PDB file of C-alpha atoms in Angstrom:
ATOM      1  CA  UNK A   1      60.314  77.344  11.154  1.00  0.00           C
ATOM      2  CA  UNK A   2      60.675  74.768  13.842  1.00  0.00           C
ATOM      3  CA  UNK A   3      59.877  71.330  13.453  1.00  0.00           C
ATOM      4  CA  UNK A   4      60.301  68.149  15.351  1.00  0.00           C
ATOM      5  CA  UNK A   5      60.824  64.281  14.179  1.00  0.00           C
ATOM      6  CA  UNK A   6      60.351  61.358  15.860  1.00  0.00           C
ATOM      7  CA  UNK A   7      61.815  58.235  14.543  1.00  0.00           C
ATOM      8  CA  UNK A   8      59.926  55.333  14.568  1.00  0.00           C
ATOM      9  CA  UNK A   9      56.059  55.045  15.290  1.00  0.00           C
ATOM     10  CA  UNK A  10      56.293  52.024  17.394  1.00  0.00           C
ATOM     11  CA  UNK A  11      58.931  50.619  19.381  1.00  0.00           C
ATOM     12  CA  UNK A  12      58.959  47.260  21.138  1.00  0.00           C
ATOM     13  CA  UNK A  13      61.345  46.370  24.195  1.00  0.00           C
ATOM     14  CA  UNK A  14      61.392  43.248  26.518  1.00  0.00           C
ATOM     15  CA  UNK A  15      60.961  44.325  30.260  1.00  0.00           C
ATOM     16  CA  UNK A  16      64.201  45.203  31.707  1.00  0.00           C
ATOM     17  CA  UNK A  17      65.908  46.420  28.272  1.00  0.00           C
ATOM     18  CA  UNK A  18      66.734  49.856  27.353  1.00  0.00           C
ATOM     19  CA  UNK A  19      64.475  52.142  25.945  1.00  0.00           C
ATOM     20  CA  UNK A  20      65.749  54.295  23.297  1.00  0.00           C
ATOM     21  CA  UNK A  21      62.922  56.676  21.755  1.00  0.00           C
ATOM     22  CA  UNK A  22      64.346  59.124  19.109  1.00  0.00           C
ATOM     23  CA  UNK A  23      63.730  62.791  18.335  1.00  0.00           C
ATOM     24  CA  UNK A  24      65.396  65.510  15.881  1.00  0.00           C
ATOM     25  CA  UNK A  25      64.329  68.765  15.962  1.00  0.00           C
ATOM     26  CA  UNK A  26      64.988  71.816  13.340  1.00  0.00           C
ATOM     27  CA  UNK A  27      65.206  75.097  15.079  1.00  0.00           C
ATOM     28  CA  UNK A  28      67.070  78.236  13.628  1.00  0.00           C
ATOM     29  CA  UNK A  29      67.114  79.533  17.248  1.00  0.00           C
ATOM     30  CA  UNK A  30      68.132  77.886  20.437  1.00  0.00           C
ATOM     31  CA  UNK A  31      65.312  75.557  21.339  1.00  0.00           C
ATOM     32  CA  UNK A  32      63.477  74.402  24.541  1.00  0.00           C
ATOM     33  CA  UNK A  33      62.566  70.771  24.113  1.00  0.00           C
ATOM     34  CA  UNK A  34      59.979  68.569  25.843  1.00  0.00           C
ATOM     35  CA  UNK A  35      59.457  64.848  26.276  1.00  0.00           C
ATOM     36  CA  UNK A  36      55.651  63.972  27.157  1.00  0.00           C
ATOM     37  CA  UNK A  37      53.986  60.740  28.007  1.00  0.00           C
ATOM     38  CA  UNK A  38      50.360  59.887  27.167  1.00  0.00           C
ATOM     39  CA  UNK A  39      48.557  56.858  28.613  1.00  0.00           C
ATOM     40  CA  UNK A  40      45.593  55.472  27.111  1.00  0.00           C
ATOM     41  CA  UNK A  41      42.302  57.969  27.753  1.00  0.00           C
ATOM     42  CA  UNK A  42      44.500  60.324  29.287  1.00  0.00           C
ATOM     43  CA  UNK A  43      46.127  63.809  28.924  1.00  0.00           C
ATOM     44  CA  UNK A  44      49.958  64.283  28.540  1.00  0.00           C
ATOM     45  CA  UNK A  45      52.267  64.355  31.269  1.00  0.00           C
ATOM     46  CA  UNK A  46      55.511  66.102  31.175  1.00  0.00           C
ATOM     47  CA  UNK A  47      58.641  63.682  31.481  1.00  0.00           C
ATOM     48  CA  UNK A  48      61.189  66.326  31.075  1.00  0.00           C
ATOM     49  CA  UNK A  49      62.496  69.463  29.847  1.00  0.00           C
ATOM     50  CA  UNK A  50      65.612  71.006  28.217  1.00  0.00           C
ATOM     51  CA  UNK A  51      65.679  74.868  28.743  1.00  0.00           C
ATOM     52  CA  UNK A  52      69.450  75.511  27.917  1.00  0.00           C
ATOM     53  CA  UNK A  53      71.283  74.651  31.238  1.00  0.00           C
ATOM     54  CA  UNK A  54      72.503  71.040  31.543  1.00  0.00           C
ATOM     55  CA  UNK A  55      72.258  68.964  28.039  1.00  0.00           C
ATOM     56  CA  UNK A  56      71.739  65.718  30.064  1.00  0.00           C
ATOM     57  CA  UNK A  57      68.297  66.119  31.591  1.00  0.00           C
ATOM     58  CA  UNK A  58      66.626  63.851  33.789  1.00  0.00           C
ATOM     59  CA  UNK A  59      63.161  63.187  34.356  1.00  0.00           C
ATOM     60  CA  UNK A  60      60.464  61.315  36.315  1.00  0.00           C
ATOM     61  CA  UNK A  61      60.157  57.551  36.272  1.00  0.00           C
ATOM     62  CA  UNK A  62      63.823  56.981  35.693  1.00  0.00           C
ATOM     63  CA  UNK A  63      63.698  58.761  31.940  1.00  0.00           C
ATOM     64  CA  UNK A  64      66.274  60.988  30.762  1.00  0.00           C
ATOM     65  CA  UNK A  65      67.169  62.853  27.507  1.00  0.00           C
ATOM     66  CA  UNK A  66      70.297  64.441  26.229  1.00  0.00           C
ATOM     67  CA  UNK A  67      70.744  67.253  24.367  1.00  0.00           C
ATOM     68  CA  UNK A  68      73.022  67.365  21.164  1.00  0.00           C
ATOM     69  CA  UNK A  69      73.309  70.664  19.473  1.00  0.00           C
ATOM     70  CA  UNK A  70      75.469  68.914  16.705  1.00  0.00           C
ATOM     71  CA  UNK A  71      72.892  65.954  15.858  1.00  0.00           C
ATOM     72  CA  UNK A  72      69.975  68.298  16.433  1.00  0.00           C
ATOM     73  CA  UNK A  73      68.963  65.362  18.727  1.00  0.00           C
ATOM     74  CA  UNK A  74      67.173  64.986  22.032  1.00  0.00           C
ATOM     75  CA  UNK A  75      66.397  61.286  22.525  1.00  0.00           C
ATOM     76  CA  UNK A  76      64.941  59.771  25.376  1.00  0.00           C
ATOM     77  CA  UNK A  77      66.358  56.999  27.206  1.00  0.00           C
ATOM     78  CA  UNK A  78      65.756  54.737  30.283  1.00  0.00           C
ATOM     79  CA  UNK A  79      68.026  51.983  31.284  1.00  0.00           C
ATOM     80  CA  UNK A  80      65.510  49.322  32.109  1.00  0.00           C
ATOM     81  CA  UNK A  81      61.905  48.975  30.636  1.00  0.00           C
ATOM     82  CA  UNK A  82      58.905  48.431  33.061  1.00  0.00           C
ATOM     83  CA  UNK A  83      55.943  47.219  31.986  1.00  0.00           C
ATOM     84  CA  UNK A  84      54.157  50.102  33.163  1.00  0.00           C
ATOM     85  CA  UNK A  85      56.281  52.371  30.570  1.00  0.00           C
ATOM     86  CA  UNK A  86      53.873  51.292  27.801  1.00  0.00           C
ATOM     87  CA  UNK A  87      52.231  54.481  26.566  1.00  0.00           C
ATOM     88  CA  UNK A  88      52.992  57.158  23.787  1.00  0.00           C
ATOM     89  CA  UNK A  89      55.649  59.442  23.987  1.00  0.00           C
ATOM     90  CA  UNK A  90      55.978  63.025  22.464  1.00  0.00           C
ATOM     91  CA  UNK A  91      58.841  65.140  21.759  1.00  0.00           C
ATOM     92  CA  UNK A  92      57.859  68.865  21.187  1.00  0.00           C
ATOM     93  CA  UNK A  93      59.763  72.048  20.698  1.00  0.00           C
ATOM     94  CA  UNK A  94      58.671  75.208  22.120  1.00  0.00           C
ATOM     95  CA  UNK A  95      57.662  77.589  19.195  1.00  0.00           C
ATOM     96  CA  UNK A  96      59.965  80.536  19.370  1.00  0.00           C
ATOM     97  CA  UNK A  97      58.431  84.054  20.521  1.00  0.00           C
ATOM     98  CA  UNK A  98      54.890  82.339  20.407  1.00  0.00           C
ATOM     99  CA  UNK A  99      54.005  82.009  24.235  1.00  0.00           C
ATOM    100  CA  UNK A 100      53.458  78.769  25.138  1.00  0.00           C
ATOM    101  CA  UNK A 101      52.682  77.080  21.834  1.00  0.00           C
ATOM    102  CA  UNK A 102      54.277  73.462  21.600  1.00  0.00           C
ATOM    103  CA  UNK A 103      55.206  72.121  18.259  1.00  0.00           C
ATOM    104  CA  UNK A 104      54.717  68.249  18.849  1.00  0.00           C
ATOM    105  CA  UNK A 105      56.357  65.478  16.521  1.00  0.00           C
ATOM    106  CA  UNK A 106      53.858  62.399  15.803  1.00  0.00           C
ATOM    107  CA  UNK A 107      54.568  60.223  18.556  1.00  0.00           C
ATOM    108  CA  UNK A 108      56.173  57.027  19.357  1.00  0.00           C
ATOM    109  CA  UNK A 109      54.191  54.176  21.128  1.00  0.00           C
ATOM    110  CA  UNK A 110      56.272  52.301  23.037  1.00  0.00           C
ATOM    111  CA  UNK A 111      55.080  48.230  23.756  1.00  0.00           C
ATOM    112  CA  UNK A 112      57.143  46.375  26.826  1.00  0.00           C
ATOM    113  CA  UNK A 113      56.619  42.667  26.637  1.00  0.00           C
ATOM    114  CA  UNK A 114      57.361  40.643  29.521  1.00  0.00           C
TER     115      UNK A 114
ATOM    116  CA  UNK B   1      46.458  71.635  44.058  1.00  0.00           C
ATOM    117  CA  UNK B   2      43.477  70.650  41.844  1.00  0.00           C
ATOM    118  CA  UNK B   3      44.483  69.776  38.022  1.00  0.00           C
ATOM    119  CA  UNK B   4      43.073  70.974  34.800  1.00  0.00           C
ATOM    120  CA  UNK B   5      39.597  70.131  34.650  1.00  0.00           C
ATOM    121  CA  UNK B   6      37.481  69.486  31.319  1.00  0.00           C
ATOM    122  CA  UNK B   7      34.254  69.244  30.802  1.00  0.00           C
ATOM    123  CA  UNK B   8      32.445  67.152  29.465  1.00  0.00           C
ATOM    124  CA  UNK B   9      34.880  64.234  29.019  1.00  0.00           C
ATOM    125  CA  UNK B  10      32.934  62.607  25.962  1.00  0.00           C
ATOM    126  CA  UNK B  11      30.506  64.033  23.715  1.00  0.00           C
ATOM    127  CA  UNK B  12      28.598  62.863  20.511  1.00  0.00           C
ATOM    128  CA  UNK B  13      27.191  65.391  18.315  1.00  0.00           C
ATOM    129  CA  UNK B  14      26.159  65.045  14.572  1.00  0.00           C
ATOM    130  CA  UNK B  15      27.321  66.904  11.426  1.00  0.00           C
ATOM    131  CA  UNK B  16      26.251  70.650  11.225  1.00  0.00           C
ATOM    132  CA  UNK B  17      25.901  71.113  15.173  1.00  0.00           C
ATOM    133  CA  UNK B  18      28.017  73.318  17.226  1.00  0.00           C
ATOM    134  CA  UNK B  19      29.777  72.567  20.570  1.00  0.00           C
ATOM    135  CA  UNK B  20      31.132  74.135  23.541  1.00  0.00           C
ATOM    136  CA  UNK B  21      34.096  72.555  25.664  1.00  0.00           C
ATOM    137  CA  UNK B  22      34.986  73.964  28.914  1.00  0.00           C
ATOM    138  CA  UNK B  23      38.319  74.013  30.773  1.00  0.00           C
ATOM    139  CA  UNK B  24      39.323  75.175  34.070  1.00  0.00           C
ATOM    140  CA  UNK B  25      42.946  75.913  34.510  1.00  0.00           C
ATOM    141  CA  UNK B  26      45.205  75.119  37.654  1.00  0.00           C
ATOM    142  CA  UNK B  27      44.505  77.950  40.299  1.00  0.00           C
ATOM    143  CA  UNK B  28      46.898  80.905  39.286  1.00  0.00           C
ATOM    144  CA  UNK B  29      47.675  80.026  35.965  1.00  0.00           C
ATOM    145  CA  UNK B  30      46.631  82.585  33.355  1.00  0.00           C
ATOM    146  CA  UNK B  31      47.386  81.054  30.358  1.00  0.00           C
ATOM    147  CA  UNK B  32      45.394  78.347  28.693  1.00  0.00           C
ATOM    148  CA  UNK B  33      45.941  76.847  25.231  1.00  0.00           C
ATOM    149  CA  UNK B  34      44.099  74.290  23.442  1.00  0.00           C
ATOM    150  CA  UNK B  35      45.219  71.380  21.091  1.00  0.00           C
ATOM    151  CA  UNK B  36      43.287  68.885  18.540  1.00  0.00           C
ATOM    152  CA  UNK B  37      44.653  65.415  18.800  1.00  0.00           C
ATOM    153  CA  UNK B  38      43.828  63.114  15.869  1.00  0.00           C
ATOM    154  CA  UNK B  39      45.512  59.764  14.650  1.00  0.00           C
ATOM    155  CA  UNK B  40      46.338  61.430  11.179  1.00  0.00           C
ATOM    156  CA  UNK B  41      47.054  64.643  12.127  1.00  0.00           C
ATOM    157  CA  UNK B  42      48.719  64.202  15.594  1.00  0.00           C
ATOM    158  CA  UNK B  43      48.989  67.008  18.061  1.00  0.00           C
ATOM    159  CA  UNK B  44      47.865  70.662  16.750  1.00  0.00           C
ATOM    160  CA  UNK B  45      47.865  73.766  18.133  1.00  0.00           C
ATOM    161  CA  UNK B  46      44.485  75.578  18.211  1.00  0.00           C
ATOM    162  CA  UNK B  47      44.912  78.780  20.334  1.00  0.00           C
ATOM    163  CA  UNK B  48      46.313  80.341  23.762  1.00  0.00           C
ATOM    164  CA  UNK B  49      44.691  82.718  25.930  1.00  0.00           C
ATOM    165  CA  UNK B  50      46.334  84.737  28.226  1.00  0.00           C
ATOM    166  CA  UNK B  51      44.513  87.017  30.651  1.00  0.00           C
ATOM    167  CA  UNK B  52      41.522  86.947  28.525  1.00  0.00           C
ATOM    168  CA  UNK B  53      43.439  87.941  25.427  1.00  0.00           C
ATOM    169  CA  UNK B  54      44.200  85.569  22.457  1.00  0.00           C
ATOM    170  CA  UNK B  55      48.153  85.442  22.480  1.00  0.00           C
ATOM    171  CA  UNK B  56      48.377  82.907  19.596  1.00  0.00           C
ATOM    172  CA  UNK B  57      46.235  80.953  17.018  1.00  0.00           C
ATOM    173  CA  UNK B  58      46.785  78.050  14.736  1.00  0.00           C
ATOM    174  CA  UNK B  59      45.628  77.002  11.202  1.00  0.00           C
ATOM    175  CA  UNK B  60      42.355  76.068  11.852  1.00  0.00           C
ATOM    176  CA  UNK B  61      39.166  77.363  10.285  1.00  0.00           C
ATOM    177  CA  UNK B  62      37.053  80.105  11.744  1.00  0.00           C
ATOM    178  CA  UNK B  63      34.670  77.405  13.008  1.00  0.00           C
ATOM    179  CA  UNK B  64      36.873  76.967  15.888  1.00  0.00           C
ATOM    180  CA  UNK B  65      36.942  79.882  18.157  1.00  0.00           C
ATOM    181  CA  UNK B  66      37.572  79.966  22.027  1.00  0.00           C
ATOM    182  CA  UNK B  67      37.425  82.673  24.904  1.00  0.00           C
ATOM    183  CA  UNK B  68      39.103  83.041  28.195  1.00  0.00           C
ATOM    184  CA  UNK B  69      36.909  84.629  31.253  1.00  0.00           C
ATOM    185  CA  UNK B  70      38.417  86.645  34.260  1.00  0.00           C
ATOM    186  CA  UNK B  71      38.736  83.602  36.173  1.00  0.00           C
ATOM    187  CA  UNK B  72      40.851  82.201  33.612  1.00  0.00           C
ATOM    188  CA  UNK B  73      38.461  79.452  32.759  1.00  0.00           C
ATOM    189  CA  UNK B  74      38.175  78.867  28.951  1.00  0.00           C
ATOM    190  CA  UNK B  75      35.876  77.797  26.504  1.00  0.00           C
ATOM    191  CA  UNK B  76      36.297  76.688  22.925  1.00  0.00           C
ATOM    192  CA  UNK B  77      33.678  76.379  20.502  1.00  0.00           C
ATOM    193  CA  UNK B  78      33.190  74.599  17.100  1.00  0.00           C
ATOM    194  CA  UNK B  79      30.328  75.480  14.796  1.00  0.00           C
ATOM    195  CA  UNK B  80      29.070  73.450  11.693  1.00  0.00           C
ATOM    196  CA  UNK B  81      30.721  70.507  13.030  1.00  0.00           C
ATOM    197  CA  UNK B  82      32.146  67.962  10.528  1.00  0.00           C
ATOM    198  CA  UNK B  83      33.332  64.445  10.443  1.00  0.00           C
ATOM    199  CA  UNK B  84      36.792  65.354  10.468  1.00  0.00           C
ATOM    200  CA  UNK B  85      36.339  67.228  13.664  1.00  0.00           C
ATOM    201  CA  UNK B  86      36.250  64.050  15.568  1.00  0.00           C
ATOM    202  CA  UNK B  87      39.139  64.207  18.149  1.00  0.00           C
ATOM    203  CA  UNK B  88      40.432  64.505  21.422  1.00  0.00           C
ATOM    204  CA  UNK B  89      40.651  68.196  22.455  1.00  0.00           C
ATOM    205  CA  UNK B  90      43.095  69.096  25.090  1.00  0.00           C
ATOM    206  CA  UNK B  91      43.246  71.888  27.293  1.00  0.00           C
ATOM    207  CA  UNK B  92      46.814  73.172  28.617  1.00  0.00           C
ATOM    208  CA  UNK B  93      47.185  75.212  31.687  1.00  0.00           C
ATOM    209  CA  UNK B  94      50.395  77.102  31.890  1.00  0.00           C
ATOM    210  CA  UNK B  95      52.753  78.978  33.791  1.00  0.00           C
ATOM    211  CA  UNK B  96      55.824  80.702  33.066  1.00  0.00           C
ATOM    212  CA  UNK B  97      57.439  82.371  30.105  1.00  0.00           C
ATOM    213  CA  UNK B  98      59.661  83.104  27.324  1.00  0.00           C
ATOM    214  CA  UNK B  99      59.064  79.473  25.961  1.00  0.00           C
ATOM    215  CA  UNK B 100      59.796  77.765  29.277  1.00  0.00           C
ATOM    216  CA  UNK B 101      56.432  77.663  30.532  1.00  0.00           C
ATOM    217  CA  UNK B 102      55.347  74.747  32.203  1.00  0.00           C
ATOM    218  CA  UNK B 103      52.485  73.253  30.485  1.00  0.00           C
ATOM    219  CA  UNK B 104      49.965  71.021  32.464  1.00  0.00           C
ATOM    220  CA  UNK B 105      47.649  69.112  30.295  1.00  0.00           C
ATOM    221  CA  UNK B 106      44.175  68.243  31.298  1.00  0.00           C
ATOM    222  CA  UNK B 107      42.247  64.824  30.450  1.00  0.00           C
ATOM    223  CA  UNK B 108      40.723  65.747  27.286  1.00  0.00           C
ATOM    224  CA  UNK B 109      37.268  65.960  25.883  1.00  0.00           C
ATOM    225  CA  UNK B 110      36.700  62.939  23.107  1.00  0.00           C
ATOM    226  CA  UNK B 111      34.472  64.654  20.515  1.00  0.00           C
ATOM    227  CA  UNK B 112      32.723  61.895  18.213  1.00  0.00           C
ATOM    228  CA  UNK B 113      30.839  63.782  15.352  1.00  0.00           C
ATOM    229  CA  UNK B 114      28.628  61.481  13.288  1.00  0.00           C
TER     230      UNK B 114
END
């Protein structure tokens, strides 16, 4: 069975500091992996996705993530945090042979201090 | 292109009642999925419809049902509401296949059961 684990339910950084949100996955087949962001009272917005092309994936708003098969990880990073990055972030894996079904991690709430 | 539309955005019901939520996907998208989001359980997959057929179903009781119309619009119904059904219900419109679907989330319907 596939699963996703996000390490740290809350992460706090200072404005301008590096953002690192951790995601580990479990999958018996090559996974498709996603990062989503959710702002208060809104739906989820796709930041980036990995679909077995380049292992370093660049997304919107300056975010990127690196797929590391040996570590079964797909951590999300941004070199310099902005106040507008404060939101909840979800890592997800596409369920194998189950159409568009996504399996989500529990989410990480990112706070950005001025 | 218009985004995913969900109606109503907010809803208050009492235990035992039933509720119907509506979703209009992005034009041209034939797949619609539904997720339930709660603080305790996170994002959980309810079901997916493709061309009016249920393609996949999550682990929810039979009180949760859905359907898709020929114009791809979808509805989900919850009968005999329980307090635990209070959640944000997210509709997802997607295009693509083979796990590489690009998913577009609607803003959600926030249901409160009293």
